[in-house]
């Protein structure tokens, strides 16, 4: 069976705070480690009331310090928001503290809106320099050359896996060109998934970092003891999606028993399209859904996203996903 991993947005649920979100993330990371998940990633977002992982490298250090062996990393760092040298130093520090356990996924989106982007002092054209910034960052991780004045200390010469993240053909093409592993954001932007993965695999050029193409796909999984309970839990994610599309983000909402009147038919179509890569149900539904997704898309790894309001229910969802993974491994 392919590896299963976790993407955690360190959710701030309605009525709670970031401190609680961080405690829950560490608890979930330890839970995922015990269940045999391979890696645990957090993502850079800014000015989002429901997401606490803005200072992503700091949170990665907290999670790595509180676990034993699970890989911990960024899914991802939005590189245009940062100087490549600073990212190399931050992740060089993490790799030095937790050797062999740190991943660095890179995205080119702002992870925010336009106003927040300006507050980050981001140059609006910085995304256009993403390929050059990636190349510069990889240079800082290479062994320093004689006479090289600008070095990442720590960072230079360290073996830190670098991933490219994407939801379009751009990063798929760049990852193939550079010979890097590729993670596609199919959990919220699945439209170009199949085309992007095919392009990446067809055009992949082996590199010193990676000999063969390696694809990780995001998948929403909400598992519960029954299909009805899982669908109930999933309404939190649906509400949050609509709030973001309306430009009214808030803390992550509790689930509701009835969604009629909460959004329009057009918004429902948007939910269905954006969250098409989702397995929601009881144990048998989840096992069947995972098997179908893996068989159809042939990922090398799955990145599970479980946006659930209640922390205990979220822990249980990951336990059921692990049980389904183990059952599939035996077939």
CSV table of C-alpha atoms in Angstrom, one decimal:
chain,number,residue,atom,x,y,z
A,1,UNK,CA,0.0,0.0,0.0
A,2,UNK,CA,1.2,3.5,-0.8
A,3,UNK,CA,2.1,5.8,2.1
A,4,UNK,CA,-0.7,7.9,3.7
A,5,UNK,CA,0.2,11.3,5.1
A,6,UNK,CA,-1.6,14.2,6.8
A,7,UNK,CA,-2.1,17.8,5.8
A,8,UNK,CA,-3.2,19.9,8.8
A,9,UNK,CA,-4.3,23.5,8.6
A,10,UNK,CA,-4.2,23.8,12.4
A,11,UNK,CA,-7.8,24.8,12.4
A,12,UNK,CA,-9.1,27.4,14.8
A,13,UNK,CA,-12.7,26.3,15.4
A,14,UNK,CA,-15.5,28.7,16.2
A,15,UNK,CA,-15.2,30.0,19.8
A,16,UNK,CA,-11.6,28.8,20.2
A,17,UNK,CA,-8.1,30.2,19.7
A,18,UNK,CA,-4.7,29.6,18.1
A,19,UNK,CA,-3.3,28.1,21.3
A,20,UNK,CA,-5.9,25.4,21.3
A,21,UNK,CA,-5.4,24.8,17.6
A,22,UNK,CA,-1.7,24.2,18.2
A,23,UNK,CA,-2.4,21.8,21.1
A,24,UNK,CA,-4.8,19.9,18.8
A,25,UNK,CA,-2.3,19.8,16.0
A,26,UNK,CA,0.4,18.3,18.2
A,27,UNK,CA,-2.1,15.8,19.6
A,28,UNK,CA,-3.1,14.9,16.0
A,29,UNK,CA,0.5,14.6,14.9
A,30,UNK,CA,1.2,12.2,17.7
A,31,UNK,CA,-2.0,10.3,16.8
A,32,UNK,CA,-1.0,10.1,13.2
A,33,UNK,CA,2.5,8.9,14.1
A,34,UNK,CA,1.1,6.1,16.2
A,35,UNK,CA,-1.3,5.1,13.3
A,36,UNK,CA,1.6,4.8,10.9
A,37,UNK,CA,1.0,7.9,8.7
A,38,UNK,CA,4.2,8.8,6.9
A,39,UNK,CA,4.4,12.6,7.0
A,40,UNK,CA,2.6,15.5,8.7
A,41,UNK,CA,2.5,18.8,6.8
A,42,UNK,CA,1.2,22.2,7.7
A,43,UNK,CA,0.6,25.1,5.3
A,44,UNK,CA,1.3,28.8,5.1
A,45,UNK,CA,-1.8,31.0,5.1
A,46,UNK,CA,-2.1,34.6,6.3
A,47,UNK,CA,-4.9,36.6,7.8
A,48,UNK,CA,-7.2,33.6,7.8
A,49,UNK,CA,-9.3,33.4,11.0
A,50,UNK,CA,-9.6,29.6,10.8
A,51,UNK,CA,-6.0,28.8,10.1
A,52,UNK,CA,-3.2,29.1,12.7
A,53,UNK,CA,-0.2,27.9,10.7
A,54,UNK,CA,0.9,31.3,9.4
A,55,UNK,CA,4.4,31.0,11.0
A,56,UNK,CA,4.8,27.7,9.3
A,57,UNK,CA,8.5,26.9,10.2
A,58,UNK,CA,7.9,27.7,13.9
A,59,UNK,CA,5.0,25.3,14.0
A,60,UNK,CA,7.0,22.6,12.2
A,61,UNK,CA,9.6,22.8,14.9
A,62,UNK,CA,6.9,22.5,17.6
A,63,UNK,CA,5.4,19.4,16.0
A,64,UNK,CA,8.8,17.8,15.3
A,65,UNK,CA,9.9,18.3,18.9
A,66,UNK,CA,6.7,16.7,20.1
A,67,UNK,CA,6.9,13.6,17.9
A,68,UNK,CA,9.5,10.9,17.4
A,69,UNK,CA,9.9,9.7,13.8
A,70,UNK,CA,7.1,11.0,11.6
A,71,UNK,CA,8.3,13.3,8.9
A,72,UNK,CA,7.2,16.9,9.4
A,73,UNK,CA,7.1,19.7,6.8
A,74,UNK,CA,5.5,22.4,4.9
A,75,UNK,CA,2.8,21.9,2.4
A,76,UNK,CA,3.8,24.5,1.8
A,77,UNK,CA,5.9,27.6,2.1
A,78,UNK,CA,4.6,30.2,-0.3
A,79,UNK,CA,8.1,31.1,-1.7
A,80,UNK,CA,7.2,34.5,-3.3
A,81,UNK,CA,6.5,35.7,0.2
A,82,UNK,CA,10.1,35.1,1.3
A,83,UNK,CA,13.7,35.5,0.4
A,84,UNK,CA,15.0,32.1,-0.7
A,85,UNK,CA,18.1,32.5,1.6
A,86,UNK,CA,15.8,32.9,4.7
A,87,UNK,CA,13.8,29.8,3.8
A,88,UNK,CA,17.0,27.9,3.4
A,89,UNK,CA,18.2,29.1,6.8
A,90,UNK,CA,14.9,28.2,8.5
A,91,UNK,CA,14.7,24.7,7.0
A,92,UNK,CA,18.4,24.2,7.5
A,93,UNK,CA,17.8,24.9,11.2
A,94,UNK,CA,14.9,22.5,11.3
A,95,UNK,CA,16.9,19.8,9.6
A,96,UNK,CA,19.8,20.3,11.9
A,97,UNK,CA,17.5,20.0,14.9
A,98,UNK,CA,15.5,17.0,13.6
A,99,UNK,CA,17.8,15.3,11.0
A,100,UNK,CA,16.1,13.1,8.4
A,101,UNK,CA,12.6,14.3,9.3
A,102,UNK,CA,12.0,17.6,7.6
A,103,UNK,CA,10.2,18.3,4.2
A,104,UNK,CA,10.0,21.5,2.3
A,105,UNK,CA,7.1,21.9,0.0
A,106,UNK,CA,7.0,25.1,-2.1
A,107,UNK,CA,4.1,27.0,-3.6
A,108,UNK,CA,3.9,30.2,-5.6
A,109,UNK,CA,0.5,31.5,-4.5
A,110,UNK,CA,0.3,34.2,-1.8
A,111,UNK,CA,-1.6,32.2,0.7
A,112,UNK,CA,-3.7,35.3,1.3
A,113,UNK,CA,-5.7,38.0,-0.4
A,114,UNK,CA,-4.4,41.1,-2.2
A,115,UNK,CA,-4.5,43.4,0.9
A,116,UNK,CA,-2.7,40.9,3.0
A,117,UNK,CA,-0.2,40.4,0.2
A,118,UNK,CA,0.7,44.1,0.4
A,119,UNK,CA,1.0,43.8,4.2
A,120,UNK,CA,3.5,41.1,3.7
A,121,UNK,CA,5.5,43.5,1.6
A,122,UNK,CA,5.2,41.1,-1.3
A,123,UNK,CA,6.0,42.4,-4.8
A,124,UNK,CA,2.9,41.7,-7.0
A,125,UNK,CA,5.2,40.3,-9.7
A,126,UNK,CA,7.1,38.0,-7.4
A,127,UNK,CA,5.2,34.9,-8.5
A,128,UNK,CA,6.7,35.5,-12.0
A,129,UNK,CA,10.1,34.8,-10.5
A,130,UNK,CA,9.1,31.6,-8.9
A,131,UNK,CA,11.3,29.3,-11.1
A,132,UNK,CA,14.3,31.5,-10.4
A,133,UNK,CA,13.6,31.6,-6.7
A,134,UNK,CA,13.3,27.8,-6.6
A,135,UNK,CA,16.6,27.5,-8.3
A,136,UNK,CA,18.2,29.9,-5.9
A,137,UNK,CA,16.9,28.0,-2.9
A,138,UNK,CA,18.2,24.7,-4.3
A,139,UNK,CA,21.5,26.4,-4.7
A,140,UNK,CA,21.6,27.3,-1.1
A,141,UNK,CA,21.0,23.7,-0.1
A,142,UNK,CA,23.9,22.5,-2.3
A,143,UNK,CA,27.4,22.1,-0.8
A,144,UNK,CA,29.1,25.5,-0.9
A,145,UNK,CA,31.5,26.2,-3.6
A,146,UNK,CA,35.0,27.8,-3.2
A,147,UNK,CA,34.6,31.5,-2.9
A,148,UNK,CA,30.9,31.4,-2.5
A,149,UNK,CA,30.2,34.4,-0.2
A,150,UNK,CA,26.4,34.0,0.4
A,151,UNK,CA,25.7,30.7,2.1
A,152,UNK,CA,22.8,29.3,4.1
A,153,UNK,CA,24.2,28.6,7.6
A,154,UNK,CA,22.7,26.2,8.5
A,155,UNK,CA,21.3,24.8,5.3
A,156,UNK,CA,24.2,24.3,2.9
A,157,UNK,CA,25.0,20.7,2.1
A,158,UNK,CA,21.9,19.4,4.0
A,159,UNK,CA,19.7,16.7,2.4
A,160,UNK,CA,16.3,18.4,2.7
A,161,UNK,CA,13.6,17.0,0.3
A,162,UNK,CA,12.1,19.9,-1.7
A,163,UNK,CA,8.7,19.4,-3.3
A,164,UNK,CA,6.8,21.6,-5.7
A,165,UNK,CA,3.1,22.1,-4.9
A,166,UNK,CA,0.5,23.1,-7.4
A,167,UNK,CA,-3.0,23.2,-8.7
A,168,UNK,CA,-2.2,23.9,-12.4
A,169,UNK,CA,0.1,22.8,-15.1
A,170,UNK,CA,2.8,25.4,-14.2
A,171,UNK,CA,4.2,23.7,-11.2
A,172,UNK,CA,3.8,20.3,-12.8
A,173,UNK,CA,6.0,21.4,-15.7
A,174,UNK,CA,8.6,23.0,-13.4
A,175,UNK,CA,8.7,20.0,-11.1
A,176,UNK,CA,9.3,17.7,-14.1
A,177,UNK,CA,12.0,20.0,-15.4
A,178,UNK,CA,13.8,20.2,-12.1
A,179,UNK,CA,13.4,16.6,-11.2
A,180,UNK,CA,11.5,17.2,-8.0
A,181,UNK,CA,8.6,15.4,-6.4
A,182,UNK,CA,5.2,17.0,-7.1
A,183,UNK,CA,2.2,17.4,-4.8
A,184,UNK,CA,-1.1,18.4,-6.4
A,185,UNK,CA,-3.8,20.3,-4.5
A,186,UNK,CA,-6.6,18.0,-5.6
A,187,UNK,CA,-8.3,18.4,-2.2
A,188,UNK,CA,-9.6,21.9,-3.2
A,189,UNK,CA,-8.7,22.5,-6.8
A,190,UNK,CA,-9.1,19.2,-8.7
A,191,UNK,CA,-10.0,20.5,-12.2
A,192,UNK,CA,-6.5,20.0,-13.7
A,193,UNK,CA,-5.3,17.1,-11.6
A,194,UNK,CA,-5.2,14.4,-14.3
A,195,UNK,CA,-3.7,16.6,-16.9
A,196,UNK,CA,-1.1,18.0,-14.5
A,197,UNK,CA,-0.1,14.6,-13.2
A,198,UNK,CA,0.2,13.2,-16.8
A,199,UNK,CA,2.3,16.1,-17.9
A,200,UNK,CA,4.6,15.8,-14.9
A,201,UNK,CA,5.1,12.0,-15.4
A,202,UNK,CA,5.7,12.3,-19.2
A,203,UNK,CA,8.2,15.2,-19.0
A,204,UNK,CA,10.0,14.2,-15.8
A,205,UNK,CA,13.8,14.6,-16.0
A,206,UNK,CA,15.8,12.6,-13.4
A,207,UNK,CA,17.9,14.7,-11.1
A,208,UNK,CA,20.4,14.2,-8.3
A,209,UNK,CA,17.4,14.6,-5.9
A,210,UNK,CA,14.9,12.2,-7.6
A,211,UNK,CA,15.4,9.4,-10.1
A,212,UNK,CA,11.8,8.8,-11.0
A,213,UNK,CA,8.6,10.9,-10.9
A,214,UNK,CA,6.8,10.9,-7.5
A,215,UNK,CA,3.3,12.2,-7.2
A,216,UNK,CA,1.3,13.0,-4.0
A,217,UNK,CA,-2.4,13.8,-4.3
A,218,UNK,CA,-4.5,15.6,-1.7
A,219,UNK,CA,-7.8,13.9,-0.8
A,220,UNK,CA,-10.4,15.0,1.7
A,221,UNK,CA,-11.4,12.2,4.0
A,222,UNK,CA,-14.1,12.5,6.6
A,223,UNK,CA,-14.7,9.1,8.2
A,224,UNK,CA,-17.2,8.3,11.0
A,225,UNK,CA,-19.0,5.3,12.3
A,226,UNK,CA,-21.8,5.8,9.7
A,227,UNK,CA,-22.3,7.5,6.4
A,228,UNK,CA,-24.9,9.8,7.9
A,229,UNK,CA,-22.5,10.9,10.7
A,230,UNK,CA,-19.7,11.6,8.2
A,231,UNK,CA,-21.9,13.6,6.0
A,232,UNK,CA,-22.9,15.7,9.0
A,233,UNK,CA,-19.3,16.3,10.0
A,234,UNK,CA,-18.5,17.3,6.4
A,235,UNK,CA,-20.9,20.2,6.5
A,236,UNK,CA,-18.3,22.2,8.4
A,237,UNK,CA,-15.9,22.1,5.5
A,238,UNK,CA,-18.7,22.9,3.1
A,239,UNK,CA,-19.8,26.0,5.1
A,240,UNK,CA,-16.2,27.2,5.3
A,241,UNK,CA,-15.7,26.8,1.6
A,242,UNK,CA,-18.8,29.0,0.9
A,243,UNK,CA,-17.7,31.6,3.4
A,244,UNK,CA,-14.3,31.9,1.7
A,245,UNK,CA,-15.9,32.2,-1.7
A,246,UNK,CA,-18.2,35.0,-0.4
A,247,UNK,CA,-15.1,36.8,1.0
A,248,UNK,CA,-16.3,36.4,4.5
A,249,UNK,CA,-13.8,34.0,6.2
A,250,UNK,CA,-14.3,33.2,9.8
A,251,UNK,CA,-13.4,30.6,12.4
A,252,UNK,CA,-14.1,27.0,11.4
A,253,UNK,CA,-17.8,26.4,11.9
A,254,UNK,CA,-19.6,23.5,13.7
A,255,UNK,CA,-21.5,21.1,11.5
A,256,UNK,CA,-25.2,21.5,10.8
A,257,UNK,CA,-28.0,19.0,10.4
A,258,UNK,CA,-29.6,20.9,7.5
A,259,UNK,CA,-27.9,22.9,4.8
A,260,UNK,CA,-31.0,24.0,2.9
A,261,UNK,CA,-31.0,27.8,2.6
A,262,UNK,CA,-27.3,28.1,3.7
A,263,UNK,CA,-26.1,28.5,0.1
A,264,UNK,CA,-27.4,28.8,-3.4
A,265,UNK,CA,-27.6,26.2,-6.1
A,266,UNK,CA,-24.7,27.8,-7.8
A,267,UNK,CA,-22.7,27.7,-4.6
A,268,UNK,CA,-23.6,24.1,-4.2
A,269,UNK,CA,-22.2,23.4,-7.7
A,270,UNK,CA,-19.0,25.2,-6.6
A,271,UNK,CA,-18.7,23.0,-3.5
A,272,UNK,CA,-19.2,19.9,-5.5
A,273,UNK,CA,-16.6,20.9,-8.1
A,274,UNK,CA,-13.9,22.1,-5.7
A,275,UNK,CA,-14.4,19.3,-3.2
A,276,UNK,CA,-14.9,16.6,-5.8
A,277,UNK,CA,-11.9,14.7,-4.4
A,278,UNK,CA,-13.5,13.6,-1.2
A,279,UNK,CA,-14.3,10.4,0.5
A,280,UNK,CA,-17.0,10.9,3.1
A,281,UNK,CA,-18.7,8.0,5.0
A,282,UNK,CA,-18.5,5.1,7.3
A,283,UNK,CA,-15.8,2.5,7.4
A,284,UNK,CA,-16.9,0.5,4.3
A,285,UNK,CA,-17.6,3.6,2.3
A,286,UNK,CA,-14.2,5.1,3.1
A,287,UNK,CA,-12.4,1.8,2.3
A,288,UNK,CA,-14.2,1.6,-1.1
A,289,UNK,CA,-13.7,5.3,-1.9
A,290,UNK,CA,-10.0,5.2,-1.1
A,291,UNK,CA,-9.5,2.0,-3.2
A,292,UNK,CA,-11.3,3.7,-6.2
A,293,UNK,CA,-9.3,6.9,-5.9
A,294,UNK,CA,-6.0,5.1,-5.7
A,295,UNK,CA,-6.9,2.7,-8.6
A,296,UNK,CA,-8.0,5.5,-10.9
A,297,UNK,CA,-5.2,8.1,-10.3
A,298,UNK,CA,-2.3,5.9,-9.2
A,299,UNK,CA,-0.6,8.3,-6.8
A,300,UNK,CA,2.7,7.4,-5.2
A,301,UNK,CA,1.3,8.8,-1.9
A,302,UNK,CA,-1.9,10.2,-0.5
A,303,UNK,CA,-2.1,13.4,1.6
A,304,UNK,CA,-5.2,13.1,3.7
A,305,UNK,CA,-7.1,16.3,4.7
A,306,UNK,CA,-9.8,15.9,7.4
A,307,UNK,CA,-11.3,19.3,8.2
A,308,UNK,CA,-13.6,18.4,11.1
A,309,UNK,CA,-14.8,20.8,13.8
A,310,UNK,CA,-14.7,18.4,16.8
A,311,UNK,CA,-11.2,17.3,17.7
A,312,UNK,CA,-12.2,13.9,19.0
A,313,UNK,CA,-14.2,13.2,15.8
A,314,UNK,CA,-11.2,14.3,13.8
A,315,UNK,CA,-8.9,11.8,15.6
A,316,UNK,CA,-11.4,9.1,15.0
A,317,UNK,CA,-11.6,10.0,11.3
A,318,UNK,CA,-7.9,9.5,11.0
A,319,UNK,CA,-8.1,6.2,12.9
A,320,UNK,CA,-10.7,4.9,10.5
A,321,UNK,CA,-8.7,6.1,7.5
A,322,UNK,CA,-5.7,4.1,8.9
A,323,UNK,CA,-7.9,1.0,9.3
A,324,UNK,CA,-9.0,1.4,5.7
A,325,UNK,CA,-5.4,1.7,4.6
A,326,UNK,CA,-4.5,-1.4,6.5
A,327,UNK,CA,-7.4,-3.4,5.0
A,328,UNK,CA,-6.5,-2.3,1.5
A,329,UNK,CA,-2.9,-3.4,2.1
A,330,UNK,CA,-4.1,-6.9,2.8
A,331,UNK,CA,-6.1,-7.2,-0.4
